[in-house]
Amino acid sequence: MLRQLARDARMRVLAALELPGRAKGLPAQPPIPVPGASLALSLAGLFDEPSGLGQSARSLASALSSQGIAVQRLNLADAGEVAHARHGQGPPINLVHLNADAMRRTHARLGPHFYEKRRTIGYWYWELAQFRRDWHHAFRYVHEVWVATDFVRQALAPHAGHVPVVCLPPPVTAPMRAPVGRSHFGLPDDRVLFLFAFDAASQEARKNPQAAIAAFAQAAVHPRAHLALKVINGEAGRGTWRRHGHAGITVLDGTMSAEDVGALWHLADCYVSLHRAEGFGLTVAEALAAGRPVIATDYGGVTDYLDSEVGWPVPWREVAIEEDCGPYLAGWLWAEPDVAAAARAMQEVTTNLTEARTRGARARERMQVRYAEDVCGAAFRRRLESPQGPA
């Protein structure tokens, strides 16, 4: 109870700190384009970043372009492009692909001219059912918000006021692969291969690699199976996963080419994600698109596309976050996956690879139907041509 009271007091202070500089609201948006008319927009994002946020921005640009929409990219990491955007003429629509916490400083960087007489849309990711009170001001900088999953929509919508929150997922395609085998990565050819990839800088406790290690050890499938942990920014986390002490686990640390990463997805027999929270779950979605079944916590954005037809959803229990973890505050709730259930799923994959491949084939088909570039791009265009209001 004391922790809850302290957290609430801290949130009130943080929210109050936002008040002096908050926006008074954007100008009214211009008229909605007539369906079928030519469309143009400015897409602001971090296009050069290797992160999921960068990949999402690039995929949105491609999907929008596939529908004949003229996309003017604004790389927010490029000071020259930002300076030009502050004063130059731009399209009548802004799509700002940064999360809620970045809205105020982005507005300050780009200046009021960038927002005048334009419809401004935010594309936001978030990972928990609770949303930070000190970020509510972010809704003042957009006319509407697009999100990748219904989980995120439900988290944000109660705090959005008059701002519509619309579920419009990004396209997902199977990763491109290099023509290499498992030996290229020092992985065994003769074993069932499980894979988990994560960014240690993206809240290691949320990604929860320790649970994947524990499930693999509990499954006791070694030496018939092997677990590969692909990590970037390994120095940023606590690194407890390094001390696994298991002969059947290989840690692949460091940056790889996109083709090498894609090869890993295709060389694995099954992908694993025992996360505590996910807003979308890009690695899970990409594994399914590559035709790989997935063992994953049945929580968060992955529930939009993961079920027992294409993988093994892992049950979970709700637990309180013990200490602040990035933007997630102590006392908030997230999922603790059932390691024993995940271990049983690993045993089933190892002993019945035919069933695993059947689910993987269904996964590939599902992702092609729901998350193909033209499908998502068409949904983006329909929304851009629709009057602002509830989705």
Short mmCIF file of C-alpha atoms in Angstrom, two decimals:
data_model
loop_
_atom_site.label_atom_id
_atom_site.label_comp_id
_atom_site.label_asym_id
_atom_site.label_seq_id
_atom_site.Cartn_x
_atom_site.Cartn_y
_atom_site.Cartn_z
CA MET A 1 0.00 0.00 0.00
CA LEU A 2 2.82 2.42 0.87
CA ARG A 3 4.52 1.67 -2.45
CA GLN A 4 1.23 2.33 -4.28
CA LEU A 5 0.76 5.68 -2.49
CA ALA A 6 4.35 6.70 -3.19
CA ARG A 7 3.99 5.79 -6.85
CA ASP A 8 0.75 7.78 -7.20
CA ALA A 9 2.37 10.80 -5.55
CA ARG A 10 5.35 10.59 -7.89
CA MET A 11 3.06 10.39 -10.93
CA ARG A 12 1.19 13.52 -9.79
CA VAL A 13 4.49 15.39 -9.48
CA LEU A 14 5.65 14.24 -12.92
CA ALA A 15 2.34 15.21 -14.48
CA ALA A 16 2.51 18.65 -12.86
CA LEU A 17 5.99 19.22 -14.24
CA GLU A 18 4.56 18.88 -17.76
CA LEU A 19 1.97 21.62 -17.31
CA PRO A 20 4.01 24.80 -17.90
CA GLY A 21 5.20 23.78 -21.35
CA ARG A 22 2.30 21.74 -22.56
CA ALA A 23 0.62 22.45 -25.86
CA LYS A 24 -2.68 24.27 -25.92
CA GLY A 25 -3.85 21.88 -28.61
CA LEU A 26 -3.04 21.60 -32.29
CA PRO A 27 -4.74 23.75 -34.90
CA ALA A 28 -7.83 22.21 -36.46
CA GLN A 29 -6.94 19.65 -39.06
CA PRO A 30 -7.51 20.42 -42.76
CA PRO A 31 -10.35 18.80 -44.74
CA ILE A 32 -10.18 15.03 -45.19
CA PRO A 33 -9.05 13.98 -48.70
CA VAL A 34 -11.72 12.69 -51.07
CA PRO A 35 -11.42 8.87 -51.42
CA GLY A 36 -9.35 8.03 -54.47
CA ALA A 37 -7.64 11.41 -54.60
CA SER A 38 -3.87 11.70 -54.54
CA LEU A 39 -2.40 11.62 -51.05
CA ALA A 40 0.88 12.88 -49.66
CA LEU A 41 2.26 12.84 -46.14
CA SER A 42 5.37 13.54 -44.13
CA LEU A 43 6.49 10.46 -42.19
CA ALA A 44 8.77 11.45 -39.32
CA GLY A 45 10.77 8.69 -37.67
CA LEU A 46 14.13 7.10 -36.94
CA PHE A 47 14.65 5.39 -40.27
CA ASP A 48 18.31 4.49 -39.78
CA GLU A 49 17.86 2.83 -36.39
CA PRO A 50 18.29 -0.99 -36.29
CA SER A 51 15.71 -1.12 -33.49
CA GLY A 52 12.12 -2.29 -33.78
CA LEU A 53 11.02 1.35 -33.85
CA GLY A 54 13.24 2.00 -36.85
CA GLN A 55 12.09 -1.13 -38.61
CA SER A 56 8.46 -0.22 -38.01
CA ALA A 57 8.99 3.26 -39.51
CA ARG A 58 10.59 1.78 -42.60
CA SER A 59 7.80 -0.78 -43.04
CA LEU A 60 5.12 1.91 -42.72
CA ALA A 61 6.85 4.00 -45.38
CA SER A 62 6.92 1.05 -47.75
CA ALA A 63 3.28 0.11 -47.12
CA LEU A 64 2.06 3.67 -47.63
CA SER A 65 4.06 3.99 -50.84
CA SER A 66 2.55 0.73 -52.11
CA GLN A 67 -0.83 2.47 -52.16
CA GLY A 68 0.31 5.36 -54.33
CA ILE A 69 0.77 7.69 -51.36
CA ALA A 70 3.63 10.14 -51.78
CA VAL A 71 5.73 9.66 -48.65
CA GLN A 72 8.18 12.38 -47.67
CA ARG A 73 10.55 10.84 -45.13
CA LEU A 74 11.77 13.03 -42.29
CA ASN A 75 14.66 11.41 -40.45
CA LEU A 76 14.45 12.82 -36.95
CA ALA A 77 18.05 11.78 -36.26
CA ASP A 78 19.25 14.16 -39.00
CA ALA A 79 19.58 17.72 -37.68
CA GLY A 80 19.64 19.12 -41.21
CA GLU A 81 16.34 17.48 -42.15
CA VAL A 82 14.76 18.67 -38.90
CA ALA A 83 15.93 22.25 -39.53
CA HIS A 84 14.49 22.16 -43.05
CA ALA A 85 11.17 20.77 -41.77
CA ARG A 86 10.83 23.66 -39.31
CA HIS A 87 10.52 26.17 -42.15
CA GLY A 88 9.87 24.30 -45.38
CA GLN A 89 6.59 23.53 -47.06
CA GLY A 90 5.31 20.03 -46.44
CA PRO A 91 2.42 17.68 -47.23
CA PRO A 92 -0.96 18.20 -45.54
CA ILE A 93 -0.56 15.13 -43.31
CA ASN A 94 2.07 14.42 -40.66
CA LEU A 95 2.60 10.88 -39.40
CA VAL A 96 5.00 11.08 -36.44
CA HIS A 97 6.41 7.63 -35.73
CA LEU A 98 7.67 8.14 -32.19
CA ASN A 99 6.18 7.05 -28.89
CA ALA A 100 4.11 9.18 -26.55
CA ASP A 101 7.03 10.21 -24.36
CA ALA A 102 8.71 11.91 -27.33
CA MET A 103 5.75 14.01 -28.50
CA ARG A 104 6.45 17.20 -26.58
CA ARG A 105 10.16 17.46 -27.40
CA THR A 106 9.46 16.53 -31.03
CA HIS A 107 6.91 19.34 -31.22
CA ALA A 108 9.52 21.72 -29.81
CA ARG A 109 12.19 20.53 -32.27
CA LEU A 110 9.99 20.76 -35.35
CA GLY A 111 8.27 23.99 -34.35
CA PRO A 112 4.68 25.17 -34.82
CA HIS A 113 5.10 25.76 -38.57
CA PHE A 114 5.44 22.00 -39.10
CA TYR A 115 1.99 21.44 -37.58
CA GLU A 116 0.05 24.36 -39.06
CA LYS A 117 -2.81 23.42 -41.41
CA ARG A 118 -1.84 19.75 -41.26
CA ARG A 119 -3.47 16.64 -39.92
CA THR A 120 -1.02 15.16 -37.40
CA ILE A 121 -1.11 11.48 -36.49
CA GLY A 122 1.06 9.70 -33.94
CA TYR A 123 2.12 6.07 -34.33
CA TRP A 124 2.78 4.85 -30.80
CA TYR A 125 3.91 1.64 -29.16
CA TRP A 126 3.32 0.75 -25.53
CA GLU A 127 3.69 -2.53 -23.62
CA LEU A 128 1.50 -2.53 -20.49
CA ALA A 129 -2.20 -2.33 -19.70
CA GLN A 130 -1.49 0.79 -17.61
CA PHE A 131 -0.43 4.03 -19.26
CA ARG A 132 1.74 6.70 -17.66
CA ARG A 133 -0.22 9.62 -16.28
CA ASP A 134 2.67 12.00 -16.92
CA TRP A 135 2.43 11.18 -20.64
CA HIS A 136 -1.24 12.09 -21.04
CA HIS A 137 -0.13 15.48 -22.41
CA ALA A 138 1.09 13.64 -25.55
CA PHE A 139 -2.46 13.49 -26.89
CA ARG A 140 -2.39 17.29 -27.21
CA TYR A 141 0.18 17.05 -30.01
CA VAL A 142 -1.85 14.83 -32.36
CA HIS A 143 -5.26 14.73 -34.00
CA GLU A 144 -5.33 10.95 -33.70
CA VAL A 145 -3.14 8.02 -32.69
CA TRP A 146 -2.47 4.81 -34.59
CA VAL A 147 -1.37 1.71 -32.69
CA ALA A 148 -0.23 -1.74 -33.75
CA THR A 149 -2.52 -3.94 -31.65
CA ASP A 150 -5.83 -3.94 -29.85
CA PHE A 151 -3.94 -4.44 -26.59
CA VAL A 152 -2.27 -1.05 -27.01
CA ARG A 153 -5.53 0.54 -28.12
CA GLN A 154 -7.26 -0.60 -24.94
CA ALA A 155 -4.39 0.75 -22.83
CA LEU A 156 -4.37 4.20 -24.45
CA ALA A 157 -7.99 4.92 -25.40
CA PRO A 158 -9.32 5.61 -21.87
CA HIS A 159 -6.83 8.49 -21.55
CA ALA A 160 -7.15 9.97 -25.04
CA GLY A 161 -10.13 12.25 -24.51
CA HIS A 162 -11.49 13.30 -27.92
CA VAL A 163 -8.45 11.91 -29.78
CA PRO A 164 -9.28 8.70 -31.68
CA VAL A 165 -7.00 5.72 -31.03
CA VAL A 166 -7.07 3.41 -34.05
CA CYS A 167 -5.61 -0.08 -34.40
CA LEU A 168 -3.64 -0.20 -37.66
CA PRO A 169 -0.86 -2.81 -37.49
CA PRO A 170 2.38 -2.51 -39.43
CA PRO A 171 3.13 -4.94 -42.25
CA VAL A 172 5.17 -7.99 -41.32
CA THR A 173 7.23 -9.92 -43.82
CA ALA A 174 9.51 -12.90 -43.44
CA PRO A 175 13.08 -11.70 -42.86
CA MET A 176 15.46 -11.88 -45.81
CA ARG A 177 18.00 -14.62 -45.29
CA ALA A 178 21.65 -15.12 -46.12
CA PRO A 179 22.49 -18.42 -47.91
CA VAL A 180 24.24 -19.89 -44.88
CA GLY A 181 23.71 -22.91 -42.66
CA ARG A 182 23.73 -23.33 -38.90
CA SER A 183 27.47 -23.92 -38.84
CA HIS A 184 27.91 -20.27 -39.85
CA PHE A 185 26.68 -19.38 -36.36
CA GLY A 186 28.35 -22.26 -34.54
CA LEU A 187 25.01 -24.03 -34.08
CA PRO A 188 24.49 -27.80 -34.39
CA ASP A 189 22.84 -29.17 -37.53
CA ASP A 190 21.44 -32.33 -35.96
CA ARG A 191 19.25 -30.89 -33.20
CA VAL A 192 15.87 -29.22 -32.87
CA LEU A 193 16.74 -25.53 -32.66
CA PHE A 194 14.88 -23.04 -30.47
CA LEU A 195 15.61 -19.34 -30.94
CA PHE A 196 15.00 -16.24 -28.86
CA ALA A 197 16.22 -12.80 -29.97
CA PHE A 198 16.11 -9.68 -27.83
CA ASP A 199 17.58 -6.23 -27.34
CA ALA A 200 19.07 -5.96 -23.85
CA ALA A 201 18.66 -2.18 -24.03
CA SER A 202 14.88 -2.65 -24.36
CA GLN A 203 14.27 -3.49 -20.69
CA GLU A 204 15.85 -6.90 -20.21
CA ALA A 205 13.43 -7.72 -17.38
CA ARG A 206 10.52 -7.21 -19.78
CA LYS A 207 12.03 -9.44 -22.46
CA ASN A 208 12.77 -12.04 -19.75
CA PRO A 209 15.50 -14.21 -21.33
CA GLN A 210 15.98 -15.99 -18.01
CA ALA A 211 12.57 -17.63 -18.42
CA ALA A 212 13.52 -19.06 -21.82
CA ILE A 213 16.70 -20.48 -20.30
CA ALA A 214 14.81 -21.92 -17.33
CA ALA A 215 12.16 -23.51 -19.57
CA PHE A 216 14.80 -25.09 -21.79
CA ALA A 217 16.63 -26.51 -18.78
CA GLN A 218 13.40 -27.80 -17.24
CA ALA A 219 12.32 -29.41 -20.52
CA ALA A 220 15.43 -31.62 -20.34
CA VAL A 221 15.49 -31.96 -24.13
CA HIS A 222 19.27 -31.58 -24.48
CA PRO A 223 21.08 -33.12 -26.38
CA ARG A 224 18.15 -33.61 -28.78
CA ALA A 225 17.53 -29.85 -28.86
CA HIS A 226 19.48 -26.61 -28.64
CA LEU A 227 18.61 -23.03 -27.64
CA ALA A 228 20.16 -20.01 -29.36
CA LEU A 229 19.94 -16.60 -27.68
CA LYS A 230 20.48 -13.75 -30.16
CA VAL A 231 21.12 -10.49 -28.30
CA ILE A 232 22.08 -6.96 -29.27
CA ASN A 233 23.24 -4.29 -26.83
CA GLY A 234 24.21 -7.06 -24.45
CA GLU A 235 26.35 -4.66 -22.46
CA ALA A 236 23.28 -2.55 -21.65
CA GLY A 237 21.50 -5.18 -19.55
CA ARG A 238 22.38 -6.97 -16.37
CA GLY A 239 23.56 -9.94 -18.36
CA THR A 240 22.41 -12.62 -15.92
CA TRP A 241 21.44 -14.72 -18.94
CA ARG A 242 25.15 -15.04 -19.78
CA ARG A 243 25.70 -17.19 -16.71
CA HIS A 244 23.31 -19.93 -17.77
CA GLY A 245 25.86 -22.73 -17.41
CA HIS A 246 24.04 -25.01 -19.86
CA ALA A 247 25.84 -26.95 -22.59
CA GLY A 248 22.79 -26.83 -24.87
CA ILE A 249 22.63 -23.02 -25.06
CA THR A 250 24.56 -20.72 -27.39
CA VAL A 251 24.64 -16.94 -26.91
CA LEU A 252 25.06 -14.93 -30.12
CA ASP A 253 25.99 -11.44 -28.95
CA GLY A 254 26.46 -8.39 -31.13
CA THR A 255 25.16 -6.80 -34.30
CA MET A 256 24.56 -8.96 -37.37
CA SER A 257 23.61 -8.08 -40.90
CA ALA A 258 19.89 -8.18 -41.62
CA GLU A 259 20.48 -11.19 -43.87
CA ASP A 260 22.27 -13.12 -41.11
CA VAL A 261 19.49 -12.34 -38.66
CA GLY A 262 16.97 -13.51 -41.24
CA ALA A 263 18.92 -16.71 -41.73
CA LEU A 264 18.62 -17.44 -38.01
CA TRP A 265 14.83 -17.15 -38.20
CA HIS A 266 14.69 -19.61 -41.08
CA LEU A 267 17.22 -22.03 -39.57
CA ALA A 268 15.34 -22.32 -36.27
CA ASP A 269 12.63 -24.91 -35.78
CA CYS A 270 10.71 -22.87 -33.19
CA TYR A 271 10.82 -19.35 -31.81
CA VAL A 272 10.46 -18.62 -28.08
CA SER A 273 9.38 -15.41 -26.31
CA LEU A 274 8.54 -15.69 -22.63
CA HIS A 275 8.11 -11.94 -22.30
CA ARG A 276 6.48 -10.20 -19.39
CA ALA A 277 5.04 -7.48 -21.64
CA GLU A 278 4.86 -6.77 -25.38
CA GLY A 279 3.05 -4.06 -27.31
CA PHE A 280 3.35 -5.79 -30.67
CA GLY A 281 6.05 -8.46 -30.53
CA LEU A 282 7.91 -7.88 -33.78
CA THR A 283 10.25 -10.86 -33.41
CA VAL A 284 7.29 -13.14 -32.70
CA ALA A 285 5.42 -11.82 -35.74
CA GLU A 286 8.48 -12.19 -37.97
CA ALA A 287 9.04 -15.77 -36.83
CA LEU A 288 5.45 -16.63 -37.73
CA ALA A 289 5.85 -14.90 -41.09
CA ALA A 290 8.92 -17.07 -41.69
CA GLY A 291 6.79 -20.16 -41.09
CA ARG A 292 8.13 -20.92 -37.64
CA PRO A 293 5.81 -21.89 -34.79
CA VAL A 294 6.16 -19.85 -31.62
CA ILE A 295 6.11 -20.61 -27.91
CA ALA A 296 5.20 -17.28 -26.29
CA THR A 297 3.54 -15.72 -23.28
CA ASP A 298 -0.16 -15.35 -24.06
CA TYR A 299 -0.11 -11.69 -23.06
CA GLY A 300 0.12 -8.33 -24.78
CA GLY A 301 0.00 -7.52 -28.46
CA VAL A 302 0.91 -11.05 -29.55
CA THR A 303 -2.63 -12.17 -28.70
CA ASP A 304 -3.81 -10.45 -31.89
CA TYR A 305 -2.14 -13.13 -34.03
CA LEU A 306 -0.88 -16.00 -31.83
CA ASP A 307 -3.00 -18.98 -30.83
CA SER A 308 -2.72 -22.77 -30.64
CA GLU A 309 -3.23 -23.06 -34.40
CA VAL A 310 0.15 -21.48 -35.08
CA GLY A 311 2.07 -22.04 -31.86
CA TRP A 312 1.96 -22.68 -28.15
CA PRO A 313 0.52 -19.75 -26.13
CA VAL A 314 1.96 -19.93 -22.60
CA PRO A 315 -0.32 -19.17 -19.63
CA TRP A 316 0.74 -16.51 -17.16
CA ARG A 317 -0.12 -14.93 -13.85
CA GLU A 318 -0.31 -11.24 -13.07
CA VAL A 319 2.50 -9.93 -10.86
CA ALA A 320 3.63 -6.52 -9.66
CA ILE A 321 6.81 -5.02 -11.06
CA GLU A 322 9.30 -5.10 -8.19
CA GLU A 323 11.38 -2.07 -9.17
CA ASP A 324 11.26 0.61 -11.85
CA CYS A 325 12.17 -0.82 -15.24
CA GLY A 326 12.66 1.87 -17.85
CA PRO A 327 9.27 3.58 -18.29
CA TYR A 328 7.46 0.85 -16.31
CA LEU A 329 7.02 1.75 -12.67
CA ALA A 330 7.29 -0.39 -9.56
CA GLY A 331 3.86 -1.59 -8.47
CA TRP A 332 2.43 -1.76 -11.98
CA LEU A 333 1.35 -5.15 -13.27
CA TRP A 334 2.71 -7.39 -15.99
CA ALA A 335 2.75 -11.10 -16.86
CA GLU A 336 4.87 -13.83 -15.30
CA PRO A 337 4.87 -16.74 -17.78
CA ASP A 338 4.41 -20.33 -16.62
CA VAL A 339 7.89 -21.78 -17.14
CA ALA A 340 6.65 -25.34 -16.63
CA ALA A 341 4.06 -24.92 -19.40
CA ALA A 342 6.73 -23.50 -21.71
CA ALA A 343 8.97 -26.47 -20.91
CA ARG A 344 6.19 -28.88 -21.84
CA ALA A 345 5.73 -27.02 -25.14
CA MET A 346 9.45 -27.39 -25.85
CA GLN A 347 9.18 -31.10 -25.16
CA GLU A 348 6.26 -31.38 -27.59
CA VAL A 349 8.15 -29.54 -30.33
CA THR A 350 11.21 -31.73 -29.80
CA THR A 351 9.30 -35.01 -29.91
CA ASN A 352 6.78 -34.04 -32.60
CA LEU A 353 8.54 -31.85 -35.13
CA THR A 354 5.92 -32.72 -37.75
CA GLU A 355 3.21 -30.99 -35.71
CA ALA A 356 5.51 -28.02 -35.13
CA ARG A 357 6.04 -27.66 -38.87
CA THR A 358 2.31 -27.92 -39.50
CA ARG A 359 1.67 -25.03 -37.13
CA GLY A 360 4.51 -23.12 -38.76
CA ALA A 361 2.92 -23.50 -42.18
CA ARG A 362 -0.37 -22.16 -40.82
CA ALA A 363 1.53 -19.28 -39.26
CA ARG A 364 3.07 -18.25 -42.57
CA GLU A 365 -0.33 -18.29 -44.27
CA ARG A 366 -1.97 -16.30 -41.48
CA MET A 367 0.64 -13.57 -41.54
CA GLN A 368 0.45 -13.31 -45.34
CA VAL A 369 -3.32 -12.83 -45.15
CA ARG A 370 -3.40 -10.37 -42.25
CA TYR A 371 -0.10 -8.51 -42.33
CA ALA A 372 0.96 -8.33 -45.98
CA GLU A 373 2.25 -4.96 -47.09
CA ASP A 374 -0.64 -4.30 -49.46
CA VAL A 375 -3.22 -5.31 -46.83
CA CYS A 376 -1.80 -2.97 -44.19
CA GLY A 377 -1.15 -0.21 -46.72
CA ALA A 378 -4.76 -0.32 -47.92
CA ALA A 379 -5.95 -0.02 -44.31
CA PHE A 380 -3.70 3.02 -43.82
CA ARG A 381 -5.13 4.68 -46.93
CA ARG A 382 -8.74 3.99 -45.90
CA ARG A 383 -8.09 5.65 -42.56
CA LEU A 384 -6.41 8.66 -44.12
CA GLU A 385 -9.47 9.12 -46.34
CA SER A 386 -11.95 8.76 -43.47
CA PRO A 387 -13.31 11.58 -41.32
CA GLN A 388 -11.64 11.89 -37.96
CA GLY A 389 -13.61 10.05 -35.31
CA PRO A 390 -13.85 6.70 -33.59
CA ALA A 391 -12.40 3.82 -35.61
#
